[in-house]
XYZ file of C-alpha atoms in Angstrom:
615
model
C 0.026 0.053 -0.067
C 1.261 3.594 -1.282
C 2.097 5.934 2.160
C 2.951 9.799 1.334
C 4.755 11.952 3.437
C 2.953 15.088 5.124
C 4.684 17.933 3.019
C 3.721 15.748 -0.168
C 0.662 17.423 -1.233
C 1.881 20.810 -0.344
C 3.047 23.404 -3.392
C 6.741 22.799 -4.306
C 9.430 23.760 -6.489
C 11.819 20.936 -8.213
C 13.932 22.147 -10.620
C 12.590 25.862 -10.453
C 9.119 24.732 -11.738
C 6.884 24.821 -9.204
C 4.319 21.451 -8.641
C 0.509 22.931 -7.346
C -1.222 21.795 -4.448
C -3.369 20.405 -6.905
C -1.081 18.293 -9.644
C 0.658 16.679 -6.662
C -2.952 15.059 -5.690
C -2.844 14.313 -8.882
C 0.271 12.674 -9.310
C -0.561 10.209 -6.016
C -3.717 9.214 -7.951
C -1.452 8.197 -11.124
C 0.815 6.347 -8.558
C -2.443 4.080 -7.356
C -3.473 3.499 -10.406
C 0.725 2.494 -10.907
C 0.098 0.196 -8.207
C -2.797 -1.658 -8.920
C -1.277 -2.219 -12.178
C 2.233 -3.862 -10.729
C -0.099 -6.169 -8.559
C -1.874 -7.761 -11.703
C 1.673 -7.778 -13.808
C 3.205 -9.853 -10.730
C 0.216 -11.765 -10.377
C 1.070 -13.085 -14.222
C 4.659 -12.151 -14.461
C 4.315 -9.736 -17.001
C 7.111 -7.113 -18.172
C 6.849 -4.092 -17.863
C 9.033 -0.709 -18.060
C 8.663 3.006 -18.213
C 9.148 4.460 -20.874
C 9.260 7.935 -22.811
C 8.864 10.939 -20.439
C 8.565 8.589 -17.012
C 11.669 6.675 -17.904
C 13.183 9.866 -17.806
C 11.884 11.445 -15.180
C 12.521 7.954 -13.377
C 16.710 8.289 -14.037
C 16.800 11.829 -14.048
C 14.245 13.028 -11.160
C 14.040 9.768 -9.484
C 10.257 10.467 -10.062
C 7.824 12.591 -12.067
C 9.684 15.400 -13.934
C 8.127 18.557 -12.690
C 6.206 19.921 -15.443
C 4.602 16.359 -16.664
C 1.519 15.186 -15.334
C 1.126 11.741 -16.423
C 3.046 7.856 -16.336
C 3.914 6.185 -19.151
C 4.575 2.584 -19.341
C 5.078 -0.373 -22.224
C 5.353 -3.968 -22.827
C 6.322 -6.690 -25.239
C 3.058 -7.046 -27.716
C 1.969 -11.027 -25.574
C 2.687 -9.225 -22.277
C 0.349 -6.518 -23.509
C -2.234 -9.260 -25.211
C -2.173 -11.142 -21.644
C -2.983 -8.003 -19.512
C -5.935 -7.728 -21.182
C -7.303 -10.571 -21.292
C -7.147 -9.851 -17.096
C -8.022 -6.552 -17.054
C -11.061 -7.375 -15.136
C -9.297 -7.909 -12.285
C -7.708 -4.734 -11.574
C -8.330 -3.363 -8.374
C -9.339 0.280 -7.039
C -12.232 0.809 -8.635
C -10.446 0.906 -12.202
C -11.035 -0.113 -15.447
C -8.517 -1.074 -18.215
C -10.378 0.344 -21.657
C -8.726 -0.927 -25.440
C -9.970 -1.586 -28.397
C -10.576 -5.214 -27.569
C -13.441 -3.861 -24.925
C -14.591 -0.849 -25.658
C -15.785 0.314 -29.885
C -15.876 3.281 -29.103
C -11.951 3.530 -28.314
C -9.649 4.239 -31.171
C -6.155 4.652 -29.416
C -3.962 1.792 -29.994
C -2.398 1.839 -26.434
C -4.533 0.656 -23.620
C -5.494 3.104 -20.694
C -5.847 1.969 -17.171
C -8.018 4.410 -15.529
C -11.006 5.104 -12.874
C -14.304 3.013 -13.843
C -16.681 6.118 -15.022
C -17.780 7.198 -18.513
C -19.175 10.642 -17.241
C -16.960 13.577 -15.219
C -18.933 14.405 -11.592
C -18.197 14.559 -8.268
C -17.609 11.353 -6.783
C -16.590 11.530 -2.959
C -15.717 7.977 -2.675
C -13.318 8.160 -5.820
C -11.728 11.747 -4.229
C -11.219 9.177 -0.790
C -9.839 6.520 -2.100
C -7.482 9.131 -4.836
C -6.133 11.249 -2.601
C -8.945 13.943 -2.890
C -8.000 14.320 -6.489
C -11.369 15.280 -8.020
C -10.242 14.372 -11.516
C -10.301 11.027 -13.944
C -6.977 10.251 -14.147
C -5.302 7.563 -16.183
C -2.332 5.570 -17.305
C -1.582 4.906 -21.097
C -0.029 1.026 -21.611
C 2.113 0.973 -24.906
C 2.210 -2.291 -26.717
C 5.701 -2.357 -28.635
C 5.347 -4.473 -31.729
C 8.338 -6.068 -33.943
C 9.871 -4.636 -36.918
C 10.680 -6.804 -39.351
C 14.319 -6.825 -40.270
C 13.928 -7.329 -43.763
C 13.830 -3.622 -45.686
C 11.447 -4.992 -48.034
C 9.041 -6.681 -45.333
C 9.489 -3.297 -43.359
C 8.128 -1.097 -45.778
C 5.302 -3.255 -46.806
C 4.335 -3.109 -43.017
C 4.549 0.676 -42.565
C 2.386 1.479 -45.928
C -0.322 -1.566 -44.781
C -0.298 -0.163 -41.216
C 0.158 3.290 -42.000
C -3.263 3.018 -44.274
C -5.234 0.940 -41.313
C -4.588 3.443 -39.245
C -5.612 6.437 -41.697
C -8.677 4.270 -42.285
C -9.636 4.162 -38.660
C -9.287 7.811 -38.266
C -11.133 8.590 -41.695
C -14.419 6.271 -40.112
C -14.352 8.346 -36.819
C -14.391 11.459 -39.155
C -17.719 10.415 -41.204
C -19.275 9.507 -37.931
C -18.665 13.070 -36.191
C -19.705 14.626 -39.978
C -22.636 12.724 -41.111
C -24.107 10.311 -37.608
C -23.682 12.777 -35.175
C -20.920 10.790 -33.571
C -22.788 7.241 -33.402
C -20.936 4.351 -34.297
C -21.868 2.239 -37.414
C -21.554 -1.000 -39.677
C -19.929 -1.593 -42.652
C -23.562 -2.526 -43.983
C -25.018 1.271 -42.789
C -22.152 2.675 -44.855
C -22.916 0.831 -47.770
C -26.410 1.454 -47.687
C -25.341 5.251 -47.643
C -26.267 6.272 -44.072
C -29.320 6.854 -44.961
C -30.984 6.275 -41.420
C -28.349 9.404 -40.449
C -28.385 11.722 -43.179
C -32.047 12.666 -44.014
C -30.879 16.321 -43.338
C -27.220 16.474 -44.961
C -26.733 17.751 -48.850
C -26.877 14.031 -50.574
C -23.904 14.841 -52.671
C -21.841 15.980 -49.505
C -22.326 12.119 -48.038
C -22.048 10.340 -51.202
C -18.760 11.473 -52.505
C -17.851 10.980 -48.860
C -19.005 7.615 -48.375
C -17.998 6.294 -51.526
C -14.778 7.410 -51.902
C -14.513 5.458 -48.792
C -16.246 2.641 -49.675
C -13.436 1.936 -52.477
C -10.359 1.867 -49.709
C -12.322 -0.094 -47.658
C -12.472 -2.213 -50.390
C -9.200 -1.935 -51.574
C -7.894 -2.259 -47.632
C -9.956 -5.523 -47.969
C -7.810 -6.827 -51.007
C -5.049 -6.409 -48.803
C -5.723 -8.496 -46.295
C -6.892 -11.241 -48.753
C -3.054 -10.494 -50.640
C -0.618 -10.646 -47.753
C -2.715 -12.022 -44.375
C -4.823 -14.928 -46.142
C -7.680 -13.147 -45.059
C -7.002 -14.194 -41.678
C -8.542 -11.128 -40.316
C -12.144 -9.855 -42.032
C -14.305 -7.306 -41.994
C -17.970 -7.975 -41.170
C -21.191 -6.365 -42.517
C -22.786 -6.011 -39.148
C -20.363 -5.095 -36.726
C -18.900 -1.937 -35.879
C -16.504 -0.547 -38.439
C -14.729 1.316 -36.467
C -13.529 -1.119 -34.001
C -13.082 -3.598 -37.177
C -10.759 -1.676 -38.603
C -8.901 -1.084 -35.530
C -8.634 -4.527 -34.690
C -7.219 -5.035 -38.264
C -4.744 -2.142 -37.825
C -3.780 -3.991 -34.844
C -3.397 -6.905 -36.244
C -0.715 -5.413 -38.724
C 1.315 -4.231 -36.175
C 1.578 -7.443 -34.295
C 2.565 -9.647 -37.473
C 5.995 -9.645 -37.449
C 7.921 -11.796 -34.524
C 10.573 -11.770 -32.653
C 13.438 -13.959 -34.740
C 12.366 -11.876 -37.741
C 13.504 -8.767 -36.007
C 16.048 -6.664 -34.077
C 14.362 -3.234 -33.182
C 10.571 -2.756 -31.622
C 8.481 0.316 -31.759
C 4.627 1.269 -30.742
C 3.352 1.299 -34.484
C 1.432 4.375 -34.374
C 5.162 6.213 -34.330
C 5.298 4.820 -38.003
C 1.865 6.315 -39.330
C 2.409 9.967 -38.108
C 6.170 10.505 -37.088
C 8.782 10.745 -39.894
C 11.804 10.243 -37.486
C 12.168 6.817 -36.402
C 11.896 6.133 -32.848
C 12.655 1.938 -32.635
C 14.696 0.381 -30.024
C 16.739 -2.395 -30.244
C 14.500 -4.950 -28.695
C 17.489 -6.024 -26.601
C 17.536 -2.754 -24.763
C 14.077 -3.803 -23.568
C 14.486 -7.861 -23.198
C 15.103 -7.442 -19.234
C 13.896 -4.630 -16.489
C 14.999 -3.369 -12.780
C 13.226 -1.497 -10.190
C 13.921 1.689 -9.543
C 13.133 4.572 -6.954
C 9.763 6.198 -8.553
C 8.214 9.270 -5.713
C 7.612 7.174 -3.185
C 7.361 4.119 -4.976
C 9.411 2.284 -7.444
C 9.036 1.439 -10.866
C 10.223 -0.862 -13.646
C 13.010 0.377 -16.230
C 14.636 -1.328 -19.246
C 18.047 -2.385 -17.847
C 19.524 -0.708 -21.270
C 17.785 2.480 -19.733
C 20.779 4.701 -20.669
C 20.577 3.009 -24.424
C 17.223 3.897 -24.668
C 17.255 7.630 -23.532
C 19.898 8.873 -26.055
C 18.308 7.042 -29.262
C 15.244 9.705 -27.784
C 16.416 12.220 -26.323
C 20.428 12.809 -27.513
C 23.513 12.131 -25.265
C 22.591 15.360 -22.870
C 18.897 13.863 -21.508
C 20.581 14.646 -17.916
C 20.056 18.209 -18.215
C 16.263 19.940 -18.888
C 16.124 21.798 -22.071
C 13.418 24.330 -22.984
C 11.220 22.306 -25.583
C 7.828 23.079 -26.358
C 5.066 20.852 -24.472
C 3.914 17.805 -26.122
C 0.199 18.054 -24.755
C -1.625 21.053 -22.605
C -0.218 21.107 -18.872
C -2.205 20.641 -17.202
C -3.647 17.830 -18.396
C -7.151 17.815 -15.915
C -7.716 21.606 -17.696
C -10.977 20.604 -19.653
C -12.056 18.683 -16.289
C -11.652 21.967 -14.376
C -13.882 23.963 -16.272
C -16.643 21.120 -16.373
C -16.493 20.726 -12.384
C -16.786 24.425 -12.079
C -19.438 24.992 -14.846
C -17.461 27.035 -17.169
C -14.106 28.660 -16.423
C -14.136 32.866 -16.499
C -16.002 34.088 -19.342
C -17.481 30.690 -20.573
C -21.001 31.652 -20.118
C -21.015 35.008 -21.483
C -23.892 35.711 -23.374
C -23.688 37.447 -26.556
C -26.528 40.182 -27.542
C -27.960 38.886 -31.125
C -28.450 42.290 -32.436
C -24.756 43.842 -30.576
C -23.258 40.454 -31.729
C -24.958 41.335 -35.950
C -24.071 45.195 -35.769
C -20.322 45.025 -34.581
C -20.103 41.907 -37.589
C -21.792 44.455 -40.038
C -18.982 47.011 -38.913
C -15.826 44.855 -39.447
C -17.536 44.518 -43.082
C -16.522 48.141 -43.433
C -12.475 47.578 -42.869
C -12.561 45.989 -47.000
C -14.482 48.670 -47.861
C -12.324 50.744 -46.741
C -9.185 49.429 -48.239
C -10.661 49.636 -51.433
C -11.831 52.823 -51.248
C -8.328 54.020 -49.840
C -6.505 52.481 -52.786
C -9.156 54.064 -55.338
C -7.965 57.401 -54.242
C -4.829 56.722 -53.734
C -4.955 55.879 -57.690
C -6.689 59.133 -58.757
C -4.607 61.061 -57.274
C -1.426 59.290 -58.676
C -2.710 59.761 -62.249
C -3.840 63.724 -61.674
C -0.722 63.847 -60.768
C 1.320 62.238 -63.973
C -1.131 64.404 -66.060
C 0.019 67.435 -64.531
C 3.696 66.618 -64.537
C 4.153 65.434 -67.676
C 1.427 65.426 -70.205
C -0.229 68.817 -72.022
C -3.497 66.517 -73.491
C -6.053 64.015 -71.613
C -6.022 61.434 -74.599
C -9.593 59.544 -74.637
C -8.613 56.362 -73.331
C -7.361 58.899 -69.915
C -10.539 60.202 -70.029
C -12.299 56.907 -70.084
C -10.118 55.460 -67.128
C -10.594 58.613 -65.323
C -14.341 58.815 -65.499
C -14.181 54.437 -64.651
C -12.388 54.896 -61.340
C -14.624 57.967 -60.456
C -17.679 55.680 -60.829
C -15.883 52.984 -58.598
C -15.234 55.613 -55.855
C -18.866 57.012 -55.985
C -20.359 54.150 -56.173
C -18.359 52.769 -53.120
C -19.300 55.957 -51.209
C -22.807 54.869 -51.826
C -22.796 51.639 -50.912
C -20.669 52.790 -46.830
C -23.222 55.290 -47.039
C -26.227 53.484 -47.559
C -24.652 50.553 -44.638
C -24.249 53.264 -42.170
C -27.417 54.821 -42.567
C -28.880 51.283 -41.867
C -26.392 50.920 -38.866
C -28.130 53.981 -37.595
C -31.635 53.163 -37.438
C -31.007 49.418 -36.060
C -29.735 51.239 -33.209
C -32.232 53.992 -33.021
C -34.622 50.855 -32.825
C -32.351 49.304 -30.022
C -31.125 52.175 -28.060
C -33.676 54.526 -28.932
C -33.350 57.777 -31.034
C -30.505 60.858 -30.829
C -27.704 58.564 -29.218
C -24.213 58.976 -29.479
C -23.864 56.188 -31.514
C -25.991 57.697 -34.339
C -24.197 60.954 -33.666
C -20.961 59.304 -34.329
C -22.794 57.502 -38.046
C -23.628 61.357 -38.701
C -19.972 62.346 -39.164
C -19.145 58.964 -40.985
C -21.691 59.910 -43.388
C -20.893 63.388 -43.933
C -17.183 62.760 -44.285
C -18.544 60.394 -47.165
C -20.647 63.126 -48.812
C -17.295 65.795 -48.468
C -15.608 62.995 -50.550
C -18.596 62.304 -53.348
C -18.349 66.168 -53.675
C -14.450 66.467 -54.218
C -13.390 62.714 -55.155
C -10.142 64.503 -56.781
C -9.174 65.848 -53.148
C -6.402 64.267 -51.289
C -8.806 62.837 -47.983
C -7.689 60.536 -45.364
C -9.735 57.328 -45.353
C -8.033 56.568 -42.047
C -9.802 59.144 -40.228
C -13.329 57.193 -41.511
C -11.777 53.634 -39.735
C -11.611 56.081 -36.345
C -15.194 57.223 -36.508
C -16.110 53.875 -37.297
C -14.022 52.489 -34.024
C -15.525 54.901 -32.273
C -18.993 53.765 -33.328
C -18.355 50.421 -32.400
C -16.738 51.219 -28.982
C -20.234 52.629 -28.734
C -21.922 49.849 -29.900
C -20.318 48.057 -27.289
C -20.808 49.984 -24.078
C -24.294 51.383 -24.962
C -26.249 47.994 -25.271
C -26.048 46.304 -22.025
C -28.250 46.292 -19.016
C -28.491 49.343 -16.741
C -25.236 49.385 -14.122
C -26.060 48.873 -10.495
C -25.819 52.140 -8.678
C -23.029 50.381 -6.237
C -21.165 49.854 -9.602
C -21.975 53.372 -10.752
C -20.253 55.190 -7.762
C -16.852 53.629 -7.946
C -16.679 53.585 -11.737
C -16.811 58.027 -11.573
C -14.409 59.921 -10.530
C -14.313 62.848 -7.690
C -15.612 65.332 -10.384
C -18.326 62.303 -11.833
C -16.079 61.818 -14.784
C -15.677 58.051 -15.906
C -12.893 56.484 -14.963
C -11.191 54.227 -16.572
C -12.443 50.423 -16.020
C -10.169 47.382 -16.340
C -11.241 44.037 -16.254
C -9.436 41.608 -13.979
C -10.326 37.792 -14.907
C -8.359 34.783 -13.507
C -8.744 31.451 -14.326
C -9.467 28.310 -12.316
C -7.127 26.796 -14.045
C -4.171 28.953 -13.941
C -5.193 29.450 -9.843
C -5.022 25.846 -9.344
C -1.723 25.520 -11.403
C -0.443 28.402 -9.675
C -1.273 27.516 -6.003
C 0.079 29.798 -3.278
C 1.599 32.034 -6.216
C -1.757 33.196 -7.383
C -2.718 35.013 -3.497
C 0.268 36.491 -4.040
C 0.116 37.687 -7.184
C -3.060 39.025 -6.854
C -2.472 41.346 -3.503
C 0.626 42.754 -6.123
C -1.446 43.707 -8.814
C -3.939 44.934 -6.736
C -1.797 47.239 -4.500
C -0.584 48.676 -8.436
C -4.353 49.316 -8.517
C -4.749 51.301 -5.388
C -1.824 53.572 -6.685
C -4.539 54.687 -9.368
C -7.649 54.568 -6.925
C -8.696 57.689 -8.346
C -7.896 56.955 -11.842
C -8.855 53.880 -12.827
C -11.777 51.331 -11.438
C -10.901 47.192 -11.420
C -14.035 44.963 -12.438
C -12.359 42.066 -10.535
C -14.008 38.252 -12.481
C -13.424 35.108 -11.330
C -15.555 31.856 -12.042
C -18.648 31.525 -10.535
C -18.322 27.546 -9.332
C -14.801 28.159 -8.447
C -15.119 28.911 -4.596
C -17.373 25.886 -4.330
C -14.743 23.656 -6.355
C -12.133 24.974 -3.353
C -14.302 23.500 -0.781
C -15.297 20.481 -1.811
C -11.747 19.335 -2.476
C -10.155 21.053 0.669
C -7.335 22.331 -0.646
C -5.147 24.392 1.352
C -5.341 27.203 -1.557
C -9.125 27.721 -0.471
C -8.302 29.537 2.521
C -5.811 32.051 0.886
C -7.887 32.193 -2.554
C -10.973 33.307 0.391
C -8.432 35.747 1.888
C -7.502 37.434 -0.918
C -11.164 38.212 -2.141
C -11.649 39.277 0.818
C -8.944 41.804 0.415
C -10.067 42.492 -3.486
C -13.661 43.105 -2.202
C -12.337 46.046 0.441
C -11.222 47.910 -2.069
C -12.677 50.824 -2.804
C -11.762 50.721 -6.612
C -13.459 47.714 -7.330
C -15.820 46.168 -8.576
C -16.037 42.250 -7.606
C -17.899 39.889 -9.814
C -18.316 35.840 -9.611
C -19.908 35.610 -13.429
C -22.928 37.262 -13.170
C -23.133 40.333 -15.324
C -19.847 39.197 -17.551
C -21.782 41.643 -20.486
C -22.088 44.154 -18.168
C -18.450 44.496 -17.624
C -17.479 43.495 -20.813
C -19.394 47.059 -21.869
C -17.678 49.171 -19.227
C -14.528 47.935 -20.232
C -11.136 50.023 -21.356
C -8.903 47.261 -21.106
C -8.209 43.605 -20.004
C -5.843 42.072 -17.647
C -5.644 39.066 -16.104
C -5.308 34.940 -17.025
C -6.134 33.459 -20.657
C -9.521 32.777 -20.498
C -12.882 33.055 -22.572
C -13.578 36.269 -20.931
C -9.692 37.160 -22.771
C -10.983 36.225 -26.119
C -14.104 38.207 -25.792
C -11.914 40.864 -24.903
C -10.265 40.360 -27.837
C -13.228 40.465 -30.113
C -14.400 43.965 -28.789
C -10.498 45.282 -29.497
C -9.512 45.496 -26.241
C -5.560 46.675 -25.497
C -5.138 43.220 -23.543
C -2.199 42.194 -20.995
C -1.884 38.000 -19.708
C -1.131 38.166 -16.154
C 2.213 35.995 -15.451
C 2.651 34.184 -12.325
C 6.183 32.900 -13.002
C 8.245 32.078 -15.971
C 6.945 28.626 -16.286
C 9.781 26.248 -18.322
C 7.980 23.842 -21.105
C 11.228 21.606 -20.981
C 12.009 17.565 -21.547
């Protein structure tokens, strides 16, 4: 049974990287899954070993790489298949999913994970898995033999890649035409009639007919090269059958005909050869790994050099291979949406802003035409004594184009003005700005040959756009109104300061310190700046249910901020109003940040610390 020292679950800095309290709980949950797997491995004498980043972590760090969040292990194909035969014997409320027991599964490794299909709060699972509320998993990779003979190797790579792609195309067809439901070969041959009644038949026919031709070709390959030892049945799940065909090709070579092993999907999507000598992973030894031990290949040095190079003991800055932390989307589910995810867009406002965006292209065309007109005038004045018929016709056509475009822009502006009158009432500042815009257009219309600054038109529309954002919204509450005004009654600059639950969890106790520091700076500008503090609505409840130490410091800092006289606190209930009032955004990367960007607000991302993405 695993035991953890009391301080294991606290925030910790390793190799200048912060591992948060929540990530430590996830690590512990993964180590428990590993422990349950090791019990099964020992019972049936199965060979396994740490691989990829997990092997590097075991050798270099004595545990999980500080900036990693999962565990990967590999097994020879024969041991992998024997594990799957006994998959239902695993304990700990776990299950082992693979293409051999789950029709919808289409990865070519197995996954040991919590036995649940839908993420929800599960107090029992949390108590067994060290307070981790997330679904956790360990990837188990089968290592297959790669033929020594170059021709056989090439044939295997080609057939495997073909079948692998067929699996993913099947999933695309199911998603595009069948709402993600699994289909059979028979349904595909019938044109997916029962699924595609509301989809253009030509689109379905083209995709399906092409795919049926590929399936027929694949069946020919199976007959020619594998004597139909594996076939595709007409009335069974097509996705799963294609997965099994792909697996069959992967396992078609044997020990005596091969010098190297690999996880076969690498052949389908990587140009680099990641295979390793079969003798490097033939035997294993145990090595310390956090609070437990893990098996590693006895020739681990050779394996690591082949994957990471001779300098593998020195961390290197590289892009992460996945979105850290792995539980990012799970947090969003459990708190029912990160900051800005539940933003409600006013349809009228969105439509008006979309129309205004189309004016940018019109201004570009107008500017080009006017520039050409001035250029032609200049050339005629400097170099020509007379104007030819062709010059006159070209000039007339260009002036006609300019005036036609000006008329279209004016009609569009008038239409926007009428729509604003209907929504906000007549005589608003927005409409007055539009009237200025139309007057500018008319000035150009009257004197096309004069020099005009088209940028001024765009500047006017930019003000209109900003006004629309600010005026089409719910009324401002009285307590907000007081904080939005300066002592002389004029408006303060408004900054949205937003937190992302994922960033707070990842940054741990540092997040509270950063928030305090930020609001100390905002306090210095309290006479001129109002800050709308946006936090995820369900985050405080999430922290309470998890019982994180972070919870108390988070509540303290929220209380600290709410006391500030130039701060408006909002837990996501008035997002639309906040955006309509804002002059700028500062905070975490979250959906609200993207919304503010779409309204062309200046955006600055909060930096808790410089996080390294390393091997």
